[in-house]
């Protein structure tokens, strides 16, 4: 209240007390009510009550000229009633406030408990479900997969897992933005959920989903689910005005529960997904244990190669390249081998591709080149007529900007004349290289190094293109020579092709060497065609450098 409001309020109470003093019959109820109203007006301190009683006792009767025979007695009773009403009102207000506080505490507790339950539920709408698609997440999928293995009778059950990955989804994010990508993922999730029925569909990250096909009876059960998933995903989706189509690749594992584990199932599904991707995408692939074992073996070989190179487990064999006109030894091809401590001697077909994939081909190729040049120098020291050495170059080596520098260094270190080194590259490698590698070959040719095209005839067979390249020799693919084993109409076709290739090569002033010559008949027919040189089992199998030393006498 303002000061004026407070004075008006107290004056009103005073008038009611005066009226009570004069009233007949006399009643203390107005005094009780005044005490209640004082508390209601928040004049509720002990000092306030004391001052009120004091003022009323000393001045009310005198100042307001209340003349009554029982005035003093009535006044005392009214003051007592005021104090009683005041005390009771104050007690009631205190109790009311305490009750209000108690109820507020109960409400707050209930709200806190509700908030806690909601929070726990949200922690669990985060712990087990994907916030974007509302699908089960990796954690829940793992729990369900583990439950299949832990269920009673699991040893007699089968299961299937379909590992789904969208093809080219990154393009959507990169071109249209992550917002559109998220909406597309939500659309794909909805279609997957509807498309595969009651099977558990989970999003395990990015654009990857996984489907649990529990209690399969055969592999076809999982394949049907995969087909349904591919069909559902391939449907067009309109996302904020963009009509988007997306495909998926699926890796499928279907097997008995017995004899495997959840982690093995998921690893197998992941491996199989990569098979589907490498096969062209937009399809499923079924796990093949034989293929998987082969890949594991390849991986083990790839992982062991660096240490094997450090330990000196690789060595070179050499195969003669012989003149078809006079039978002289013209050159030898260096062929790398791996003396594996457990698998025995491995040919290049077992590990060269692995070395190319891993990048180790640069180190391995450098070692082969240096070792072959050192051996060629030893032969040259033994005989001026020693053969040149031919070394194969892989794609990564041809594209290595340091190749010319390394070859120059090796020739200088071994004191091998450049014309005693021949570098072989496949036709497909040469035809697919850019200008940089072609300049590299020209620089090598300018040093005097011989350049040969290996396996000619298996790729483009573009002789006119070779005219502009620094090539001295063509090595014809063995598949053409194989047709010369016995006379037949098809062999005559092979012979005609060979004759044409040899004539065109000679027109370009290229030397022609035939690979894979295994019989005297093949050698004779190649000689008649005009082929310059040959190599193959008929002239000598690959062997240690001492075999070549023996040929030099």
Coordinates of C-alpha atoms in Angstrom, one line a residue:
X1 CA 0.0 0.0 0.0
X2 CA 0.9 3.6 -0.4
X3 CA 1.1 5.8 2.8
X4 CA -2.4 7.2 2.0
X5 CA -3.9 3.8 1.4
X6 CA -2.4 2.5 4.6
X7 CA -3.8 5.4 6.6
X8 CA -7.2 4.9 5.1
X9 CA -7.1 1.2 5.9
X10 CA -6.1 1.8 9.5
X11 CA -8.7 4.5 10.0
X12 CA -11.4 2.1 8.8
X13 CA -10.3 -0.5 11.3
X14 CA -10.4 2.2 14.1
X15 CA -13.9 3.2 13.2
X16 CA -15.1 -0.4 13.4
X17 CA -13.5 -0.7 16.8
X18 CA -15.3 2.5 18.0
X19 CA -18.5 1.2 16.7
X20 CA -17.9 -2.1 18.6
X21 CA -17.2 -0.2 21.8
X22 CA -20.6 1.6 21.5
X23 CA -22.6 -1.3 20.3
X24 CA -25.3 -3.0 22.3
X25 CA -25.1 -5.8 23.0
X26 CA -21.3 -5.7 23.1
X27 CA -19.3 -8.3 21.1
X28 CA -15.6 -8.9 20.7
X29 CA -16.0 -10.3 17.2
X30 CA -15.0 -7.0 15.5
X31 CA -11.8 -7.0 17.4
X32 CA -11.1 -10.6 16.3
X33 CA -11.8 -9.6 12.7
X34 CA -9.5 -6.5 12.9
X35 CA -6.6 -8.8 14.0
X36 CA -7.3 -11.1 11.1
X37 CA -7.4 -8.2 8.6
X38 CA -4.1 -6.8 10.0
X39 CA -2.4 -10.1 9.2
X40 CA -4.2 -10.1 5.8
X41 CA -2.8 -6.7 5.1
X42 CA 0.7 -8.1 5.9
X43 CA 1.0 -6.0 9.1
X44 CA 2.2 -9.2 10.6
X45 CA 5.3 -8.5 12.7
X46 CA 5.5 -8.7 16.5
X47 CA 6.4 -5.0 16.6
X48 CA 3.3 -4.2 14.5
X49 CA 1.0 -6.0 16.9
X50 CA 2.5 -4.4 20.0
X51 CA 2.4 -0.9 18.6
X52 CA -1.3 -1.5 17.6
X53 CA -2.3 -2.6 21.1
X54 CA -0.4 0.3 22.6
X55 CA -1.9 3.0 20.4
X56 CA -5.4 1.7 20.8
X57 CA -5.2 1.3 24.6
X58 CA -3.8 4.8 25.2
X59 CA -5.6 6.9 22.6
X60 CA -8.7 5.3 21.1
X61 CA -11.1 6.0 24.0
X62 CA -9.5 9.5 24.7
X63 CA -9.1 10.8 21.2
X64 CA -12.4 9.6 19.8
X65 CA -14.3 10.6 23.0
X66 CA -15.8 7.2 23.5
X67 CA -18.0 7.7 26.6
X68 CA -19.4 4.5 28.0
X69 CA -19.6 3.2 31.6
X70 CA -17.9 -0.1 30.6
X71 CA -15.6 1.6 28.0
X72 CA -12.4 0.5 29.7
X73 CA -13.5 -3.0 30.2
X74 CA -14.8 -3.3 26.7
X75 CA -11.6 -1.8 25.4
X76 CA -9.5 -4.5 27.2
X77 CA -11.7 -7.2 25.8
X78 CA -11.4 -5.8 22.3
X79 CA -7.7 -5.6 22.5
X80 CA -7.6 -9.3 23.6
X81 CA -9.8 -10.2 20.7
X82 CA -7.5 -8.3 18.4
X83 CA -4.5 -10.2 19.7
X84 CA -6.3 -13.5 19.5
X85 CA -7.5 -12.9 15.9
X86 CA -4.1 -11.6 15.0
X87 CA -2.3 -14.7 16.4
X88 CA -4.7 -17.2 14.9
X89 CA -4.6 -15.5 11.5
X90 CA -0.8 -15.4 11.7
X91 CA -0.8 -19.1 12.6
X92 CA -3.2 -20.0 9.8
X93 CA -1.2 -18.0 7.3
X94 CA 2.0 -19.7 8.4
X95 CA 0.4 -23.1 8.1
X96 CA -1.0 -22.1 4.7
X97 CA 2.4 -20.9 3.6
X98 CA 3.9 -24.2 4.8
X99 CA 1.3 -26.1 3.0
X100 CA 1.9 -24.1 -0.1
X101 CA 5.6 -24.7 0.2
X102 CA 5.0 -28.4 0.8
X103 CA 2.7 -28.7 -2.2
X104 CA 5.2 -26.7 -4.4
X105 CA 7.9 -29.1 -3.3
X106 CA 5.7 -32.0 -4.2
X107 CA 5.0 -30.5 -7.6
X108 CA 8.6 -29.6 -8.1
X109 CA 9.6 -33.2 -7.2
X110 CA 7.0 -34.6 -9.5
X111 CA 8.2 -32.4 -12.3
X112 CA 11.8 -33.3 -11.6
X113 CA 10.9 -37.0 -11.6
X114 CA 9.0 -36.6 -14.9
X115 CA 11.8 -34.6 -16.4
X116 CA 14.2 -37.3 -15.3
X117 CA 12.1 -40.0 -16.8
X118 CA 11.8 -38.0 -20.0
X119 CA 15.6 -37.5 -20.0
X120 CA 16.3 -41.1 -19.4
X121 CA 13.9 -42.0 -22.2
X122 CA 15.6 -39.5 -24.5
X123 CA 19.0 -40.9 -23.5
X124 CA 17.7 -44.4 -24.3
X125 CA 15.8 -42.1 -28.2
X126 CA 19.7 -41.5 -28.5
X127 CA 21.3 -44.8 -27.2
X128 CA 19.4 -47.2 -29.3
X129 CA 17.9 -45.2 -32.2
X130 CA 19.3 -43.0 -35.0
X131 CA 18.1 -39.4 -34.4
X132 CA 17.8 -38.6 -38.1
X133 CA 15.8 -41.6 -39.4
X134 CA 14.4 -43.0 -36.1
X135 CA 15.7 -46.4 -37.2
X136 CA 17.5 -48.6 -34.7
X137 CA 21.2 -47.7 -34.5
X138 CA 24.3 -49.8 -34.4
X139 CA 24.0 -50.4 -30.7
X140 CA 20.5 -51.8 -30.8
X141 CA 21.3 -53.8 -33.9
X142 CA 24.3 -55.4 -32.1
X143 CA 22.1 -56.2 -29.2
X144 CA 19.5 -57.9 -31.4
X145 CA 22.2 -59.8 -33.3
X146 CA 23.8 -61.0 -30.0
X147 CA 20.3 -62.1 -28.8
X148 CA 20.0 -64.4 -31.9
X149 CA 23.2 -66.1 -30.8
X150 CA 22.2 -66.3 -27.2
X151 CA 18.6 -67.5 -27.7
X152 CA 17.7 -71.1 -26.7
X153 CA 18.2 -73.5 -29.5
X154 CA 20.5 -71.1 -31.3
X155 CA 22.8 -74.0 -32.4
X156 CA 20.0 -75.2 -34.8
X157 CA 19.0 -71.8 -36.2
X158 CA 20.2 -69.9 -39.2
X159 CA 20.3 -66.2 -39.8
X160 CA 21.0 -63.7 -42.6
X161 CA 22.5 -60.2 -42.6
X162 CA 22.2 -57.7 -45.5
X163 CA 24.7 -54.9 -45.3
X164 CA 23.4 -52.0 -47.4
X165 CA 25.4 -49.0 -48.7
X166 CA 24.0 -46.3 -51.0
X167 CA 26.0 -45.8 -54.2
X168 CA 27.4 -42.4 -54.9
X169 CA 25.5 -40.8 -52.0
X170 CA 28.5 -38.3 -51.5
X171 CA 27.6 -36.7 -54.8
X172 CA 24.2 -35.7 -53.4
X173 CA 25.8 -34.1 -50.3
X174 CA 28.4 -32.4 -52.4
X175 CA 26.1 -31.0 -55.1
X176 CA 22.8 -30.4 -53.2
X177 CA 24.0 -30.0 -49.7
X178 CA 23.8 -32.0 -46.5
X179 CA 20.2 -30.9 -45.8
X180 CA 19.0 -32.5 -49.0
X181 CA 21.2 -35.5 -48.2
X182 CA 19.6 -35.9 -44.8
X183 CA 16.1 -35.7 -46.2
X184 CA 17.0 -38.3 -48.8
X185 CA 18.4 -40.6 -46.1
X186 CA 15.1 -40.3 -44.2
X187 CA 13.2 -41.2 -47.3
X188 CA 15.4 -44.2 -48.0
X189 CA 15.0 -45.3 -44.4
X190 CA 11.2 -45.1 -44.6
X191 CA 11.1 -47.1 -47.9
X192 CA 13.5 -49.7 -46.5
X193 CA 11.4 -50.1 -43.4
X194 CA 8.3 -50.6 -45.4
X195 CA 9.9 -52.7 -48.1
X196 CA 11.4 -55.5 -46.0
X197 CA 8.5 -56.2 -43.7
X198 CA 9.1 -57.2 -40.1
X199 CA 12.8 -57.6 -40.4
X200 CA 15.0 -55.3 -38.3
X201 CA 16.4 -52.4 -40.3
X202 CA 19.1 -50.3 -38.7
X203 CA 21.2 -47.3 -39.7
X204 CA 24.7 -47.9 -38.6
X205 CA 26.3 -44.7 -39.9
X206 CA 26.5 -42.4 -42.9
X207 CA 24.7 -44.0 -45.8
X208 CA 25.0 -47.5 -44.4
X209 CA 22.1 -49.6 -43.3
X210 CA 21.9 -53.2 -42.2
X211 CA 19.0 -55.7 -42.2
X212 CA 18.8 -58.6 -39.8
X213 CA 17.0 -61.6 -41.3
X214 CA 16.5 -63.9 -38.3
X215 CA 15.5 -67.6 -38.5
X216 CA 16.2 -68.1 -42.2
X217 CA 15.5 -71.5 -43.6
X218 CA 17.9 -71.1 -46.6
X219 CA 19.9 -68.6 -48.5
X220 CA 17.0 -67.6 -50.7
X221 CA 15.3 -66.1 -47.7
X222 CA 18.1 -63.5 -47.4
X223 CA 18.3 -63.0 -51.1
X224 CA 14.6 -62.1 -51.3
X225 CA 15.0 -59.5 -48.6
X226 CA 18.0 -58.0 -50.5
X227 CA 16.0 -57.9 -53.7
X228 CA 13.1 -56.1 -51.8
X229 CA 15.6 -53.7 -50.4
X230 CA 17.1 -52.8 -53.8
X231 CA 13.6 -52.4 -55.2
X232 CA 12.6 -50.1 -52.4
X233 CA 15.7 -47.9 -52.5
X234 CA 15.6 -47.5 -56.3
X235 CA 12.2 -45.8 -56.2
X236 CA 12.5 -42.1 -57.1
X237 CA 12.2 -39.6 -54.2
X238 CA 11.1 -36.0 -54.5
X239 CA 13.1 -33.9 -51.9
X240 CA 12.3 -30.2 -51.8
X241 CA 11.6 -30.1 -55.5
X242 CA 14.5 -32.4 -56.5
X243 CA 13.6 -35.8 -58.0
X244 CA 16.4 -38.1 -56.8
X245 CA 17.2 -41.6 -57.7
X246 CA 19.7 -43.6 -55.8
X247 CA 20.9 -47.2 -56.0
X248 CA 22.6 -49.4 -53.4
X249 CA 25.0 -52.3 -53.1
X250 CA 24.3 -55.1 -50.6
X251 CA 26.6 -57.6 -49.0
X252 CA 24.7 -60.8 -47.9
X253 CA 25.7 -63.4 -45.4
X254 CA 23.4 -66.3 -44.7
X255 CA 24.6 -69.2 -42.6
X256 CA 24.0 -71.4 -39.5
X257 CA 24.4 -69.7 -36.2
X258 CA 26.5 -72.5 -35.0
X259 CA 30.2 -72.2 -35.7
X260 CA 30.3 -68.4 -36.1
X261 CA 30.1 -65.2 -34.0
X262 CA 28.3 -61.9 -34.5
X263 CA 31.5 -60.1 -35.3
X264 CA 32.4 -62.7 -37.9
X265 CA 29.0 -62.3 -39.5
X266 CA 29.4 -58.6 -39.7
X267 CA 32.9 -58.8 -41.0
X268 CA 31.8 -61.2 -43.7
X269 CA 28.9 -58.9 -44.7
X270 CA 31.3 -55.9 -44.9
X271 CA 33.7 -57.9 -47.1
X272 CA 30.8 -59.0 -49.3
X273 CA 29.5 -55.4 -49.7
X274 CA 32.9 -54.5 -51.2
X275 CA 32.5 -57.3 -53.6
X276 CA 29.2 -55.9 -54.7
X277 CA 30.7 -52.5 -55.1
X278 CA 33.6 -53.7 -57.2
X279 CA 31.3 -55.7 -59.4
X280 CA 29.5 -52.6 -60.6
X281 CA 27.3 -51.4 -57.8
X282 CA 23.5 -51.4 -57.8
X283 CA 23.5 -55.2 -56.9
X284 CA 24.0 -57.7 -54.2
X285 CA 26.8 -60.1 -53.6
X286 CA 26.6 -63.3 -51.6
X287 CA 29.4 -64.2 -49.2
X288 CA 31.7 -66.9 -50.6
X289 CA 34.0 -68.6 -48.1
X290 CA 36.5 -69.8 -50.8
X291 CA 36.8 -66.3 -52.2
X292 CA 37.2 -64.9 -48.7
X293 CA 40.0 -67.3 -47.9
X294 CA 41.8 -66.3 -51.2
X295 CA 41.5 -62.7 -50.3
X296 CA 42.8 -63.3 -46.8
X297 CA 45.7 -65.1 -48.3
X298 CA 46.4 -62.2 -50.7
X299 CA 46.2 -59.8 -47.8
X300 CA 48.6 -61.8 -45.8
X301 CA 51.0 -61.9 -48.7
X302 CA 50.7 -58.2 -49.2
X303 CA 51.3 -57.5 -45.5
X304 CA 54.4 -59.7 -45.5
X305 CA 56.0 -58.2 -48.6
X306 CA 57.9 -55.2 -47.1
X307 CA 59.6 -57.3 -44.5
X308 CA 60.4 -60.0 -47.1
X309 CA 62.1 -57.4 -49.3
X310 CA 64.1 -56.2 -46.3
X311 CA 65.1 -59.8 -45.5
X312 CA 66.2 -60.5 -49.1
X313 CA 63.6 -63.2 -49.8
X314 CA 63.2 -62.0 -53.4
X315 CA 65.5 -63.2 -56.2
X316 CA 65.7 -63.1 -60.0
X317 CA 65.5 -65.8 -62.6
X318 CA 66.4 -65.0 -66.2
X319 CA 64.9 -66.4 -69.4
X320 CA 66.8 -66.3 -72.7
X321 CA 65.7 -64.2 -75.7
X322 CA 67.1 -66.0 -78.8
X323 CA 67.6 -64.9 -82.4
X324 CA 65.4 -66.9 -84.8
X325 CA 67.8 -66.5 -87.6
X326 CA 71.0 -67.6 -86.1
X327 CA 70.1 -68.9 -82.7
X328 CA 72.3 -66.4 -80.9
X329 CA 71.5 -65.3 -77.3
X330 CA 70.4 -61.7 -77.7
X331 CA 69.1 -60.9 -74.3
X332 CA 67.5 -62.2 -71.1
X333 CA 64.3 -61.2 -69.3
X334 CA 64.6 -60.7 -65.6
X335 CA 61.7 -62.4 -63.7
X336 CA 61.3 -61.8 -60.0
X337 CA 60.5 -64.6 -57.6
X338 CA 59.7 -64.7 -53.9
X339 CA 61.2 -67.4 -51.8
X340 CA 58.5 -67.5 -49.2
X341 CA 59.5 -69.2 -45.9
X342 CA 56.2 -71.1 -45.7
X343 CA 54.7 -71.2 -49.2
X344 CA 57.9 -71.9 -51.1
X345 CA 58.9 -70.1 -54.3
X346 CA 56.1 -67.8 -55.6
X347 CA 56.0 -66.6 -59.2
X348 CA 55.2 -62.9 -60.0
X349 CA 51.6 -63.8 -60.8
X350 CA 51.1 -64.3 -57.0
X351 CA 52.4 -61.0 -55.8
X352 CA 53.1 -58.3 -58.5
X353 CA 49.4 -57.2 -58.5
X354 CA 49.5 -56.9 -54.7
X355 CA 52.7 -54.9 -54.9
X356 CA 51.1 -52.5 -57.4
X357 CA 48.0 -52.1 -55.2
X358 CA 50.0 -51.4 -52.1
X359 CA 52.5 -49.2 -53.8
X360 CA 55.4 -51.5 -52.8
X361 CA 56.0 -52.0 -56.5
X362 CA 58.2 -48.8 -56.5
X363 CA 60.6 -50.3 -54.0
X364 CA 60.4 -53.8 -55.4
X365 CA 60.8 -52.6 -59.0
X366 CA 63.8 -50.5 -58.0
X367 CA 65.5 -53.6 -56.4
X368 CA 64.8 -55.7 -59.5
X369 CA 66.3 -53.0 -61.8
X370 CA 69.4 -52.6 -59.7
X371 CA 69.9 -56.4 -59.3
X372 CA 69.4 -57.1 -63.0
X373 CA 71.8 -54.4 -64.0
X374 CA 74.5 -55.7 -61.6
X375 CA 74.1 -59.2 -63.1
X376 CA 74.2 -57.8 -66.7
X377 CA 77.5 -56.0 -65.8
X378 CA 79.0 -59.2 -64.5
X379 CA 78.1 -61.0 -67.8
X380 CA 79.5 -58.2 -69.8
X381 CA 82.8 -58.4 -67.8
X382 CA 82.9 -62.1 -68.7
X383 CA 82.1 -61.7 -72.4
X384 CA 81.7 -58.7 -74.8
X385 CA 78.9 -60.6 -76.5
X386 CA 76.8 -60.8 -73.3
X387 CA 73.1 -60.4 -73.7
X388 CA 71.2 -57.3 -72.7
X389 CA 68.9 -57.5 -69.8
X390 CA 65.1 -56.8 -70.1
X391 CA 63.2 -55.5 -67.0
X392 CA 59.5 -55.1 -66.7
X393 CA 58.1 -51.8 -65.5
X394 CA 54.7 -51.5 -63.7
X395 CA 52.2 -48.7 -64.2
X396 CA 53.3 -47.0 -61.0
X397 CA 56.9 -47.1 -62.1
X398 CA 56.2 -45.6 -65.5
X399 CA 54.3 -42.7 -63.7
X400 CA 57.1 -42.2 -61.1
X401 CA 58.6 -38.8 -61.8
X402 CA 61.9 -40.0 -60.4
X403 CA 62.2 -43.0 -62.8
X404 CA 64.8 -41.4 -65.2
X405 CA 66.9 -40.2 -62.3
X406 CA 66.9 -43.6 -60.7
X407 CA 67.7 -45.5 -64.0
X408 CA 70.6 -43.1 -64.7
X409 CA 71.9 -43.6 -61.1
X410 CA 71.7 -47.4 -61.4
X411 CA 73.5 -47.4 -64.8
X412 CA 76.2 -45.3 -63.4
X413 CA 76.6 -47.4 -60.2
X414 CA 76.8 -50.6 -62.1
X415 CA 78.8 -49.2 -65.1
X416 CA 76.3 -50.9 -67.4
X417 CA 76.0 -49.3 -70.9
X418 CA 72.5 -48.0 -71.4
X419 CA 72.0 -50.1 -74.6
X420 CA 72.4 -53.2 -72.5
X421 CA 69.2 -52.4 -70.6
X422 CA 65.8 -52.9 -72.0
X423 CA 62.7 -51.7 -70.2
X424 CA 59.4 -53.5 -70.9
X425 CA 56.0 -51.9 -70.5
X426 CA 52.6 -53.4 -71.4
X427 CA 50.7 -52.1 -74.4
X428 CA 47.7 -51.1 -72.2
X429 CA 50.1 -49.2 -69.9
X430 CA 51.6 -47.3 -72.7
X431 CA 48.3 -46.5 -74.4
X432 CA 46.7 -45.2 -71.2
X433 CA 49.6 -43.0 -70.0
X434 CA 49.5 -39.2 -70.2
X435 CA 52.1 -36.9 -71.8
X436 CA 54.3 -37.0 -68.7
X437 CA 55.2 -40.7 -68.8
X438 CA 55.7 -40.6 -72.5
X439 CA 58.2 -37.8 -72.0
X440 CA 59.9 -40.1 -69.4
X441 CA 60.2 -42.9 -72.0
X442 CA 61.7 -40.5 -74.5
X443 CA 64.2 -39.3 -71.9
X444 CA 65.1 -43.0 -71.2
X445 CA 65.4 -43.7 -74.9
X446 CA 67.7 -40.6 -75.3
X447 CA 70.0 -42.2 -72.7
X448 CA 70.3 -45.2 -75.0
X449 CA 68.0 -47.5 -73.0
X450 CA 65.9 -49.9 -75.1
X451 CA 62.1 -49.6 -74.8
X452 CA 59.9 -52.7 -75.6
X453 CA 56.2 -53.2 -75.6
X454 CA 55.2 -56.4 -73.8
X455 CA 52.2 -58.6 -74.5
X456 CA 51.5 -56.7 -77.8
X457 CA 48.2 -57.8 -79.2
X458 CA 46.3 -58.1 -76.0
X459 CA 45.2 -54.5 -76.0
X460 CA 44.8 -51.8 -78.5
X461 CA 47.3 -53.1 -81.1
X462 CA 47.7 -49.5 -82.3
X463 CA 50.8 -49.7 -84.5
X464 CA 50.3 -46.2 -85.9
X465 CA 50.4 -44.7 -82.4
X466 CA 53.7 -46.6 -81.7
X467 CA 55.3 -44.7 -84.6
X468 CA 55.4 -41.6 -82.4
X469 CA 56.9 -43.3 -79.4
X470 CA 60.5 -44.2 -78.6
X471 CA 60.0 -48.0 -78.9
X472 CA 62.6 -50.4 -80.4
X473 CA 60.9 -53.8 -79.9
X474 CA 57.5 -55.4 -79.9
X475 CA 57.0 -58.6 -77.9
X476 CA 54.0 -60.5 -79.3
X477 CA 51.6 -62.0 -76.8
X478 CA 51.9 -65.7 -76.3
X479 CA 48.2 -66.3 -77.2
X480 CA 49.1 -65.8 -80.9
X481 CA 52.0 -68.2 -80.7
X482 CA 49.9 -70.8 -79.0
X483 CA 47.9 -71.1 -82.1
X484 CA 50.9 -72.3 -84.1
X485 CA 51.2 -75.6 -82.2
X486 CA 49.4 -77.7 -84.8
X487 CA 48.2 -76.9 -88.3
X488 CA 44.5 -76.1 -88.6
X489 CA 42.2 -73.5 -90.2
X490 CA 42.1 -71.4 -87.0
X491 CA 45.9 -71.6 -86.7
X492 CA 46.2 -70.3 -90.2
X493 CA 44.2 -67.3 -89.1
X494 CA 46.6 -66.8 -86.2
X495 CA 49.5 -67.1 -88.5
X496 CA 48.1 -64.5 -90.9
X497 CA 47.6 -62.1 -88.0
X498 CA 51.2 -62.7 -86.9
X499 CA 52.5 -62.2 -90.4
X500 CA 50.6 -58.9 -90.7
X501 CA 51.9 -57.7 -87.3
X502 CA 55.5 -58.6 -88.1
X503 CA 55.4 -56.8 -91.4
X504 CA 53.9 -53.7 -90.0
X505 CA 56.4 -53.7 -87.1
X506 CA 59.3 -54.0 -89.5
X507 CA 57.8 -51.2 -91.6
X508 CA 58.1 -49.1 -88.4
X509 CA 61.7 -50.4 -87.9
X510 CA 60.8 -52.3 -84.8
X511 CA 62.3 -55.6 -83.8
X512 CA 59.7 -58.4 -83.1
X513 CA 60.1 -61.0 -80.4
X514 CA 57.5 -63.8 -79.9
X515 CA 56.8 -64.9 -76.4
X516 CA 55.7 -68.4 -75.2
X517 CA 57.5 -70.5 -77.8
X518 CA 57.4 -74.0 -76.5
X519 CA 58.0 -76.2 -79.5
X520 CA 60.4 -76.5 -82.5
X521 CA 57.4 -76.3 -84.8
X522 CA 56.3 -72.9 -83.4
X523 CA 59.9 -71.6 -83.7
X524 CA 60.1 -72.7 -87.3
X525 CA 56.8 -71.1 -88.3
X526 CA 57.8 -67.9 -86.6
X527 CA 61.1 -67.9 -88.4
X528 CA 59.2 -68.3 -91.7
X529 CA 56.9 -65.5 -90.8
X530 CA 59.9 -63.2 -90.3
X531 CA 59.9 -62.9 -86.5
X532 CA 63.3 -61.7 -85.3
X533 CA 63.6 -63.3 -81.9
X534 CA 61.7 -65.6 -79.5
X535 CA 61.6 -66.7 -75.9
X536 CA 59.9 -69.6 -74.2
X537 CA 60.5 -73.1 -72.8
X538 CA 61.8 -74.3 -76.2
X539 CA 64.8 -72.0 -75.8
X540 CA 65.2 -72.2 -72.1
X541 CA 63.1 -71.9 -69.0
X542 CA 63.7 -69.1 -66.5
X543 CA 66.7 -70.0 -64.3
X544 CA 69.4 -68.6 -62.0
X545 CA 72.0 -66.2 -63.4
X546 CA 74.6 -69.0 -63.4
X547 CA 72.6 -70.6 -66.3
X548 CA 73.2 -67.6 -68.4
X549 CA 76.9 -67.5 -67.3
X550 CA 77.2 -71.1 -68.5
X551 CA 75.8 -70.2 -71.9
X552 CA 78.5 -67.5 -72.3
X553 CA 81.2 -70.2 -71.9

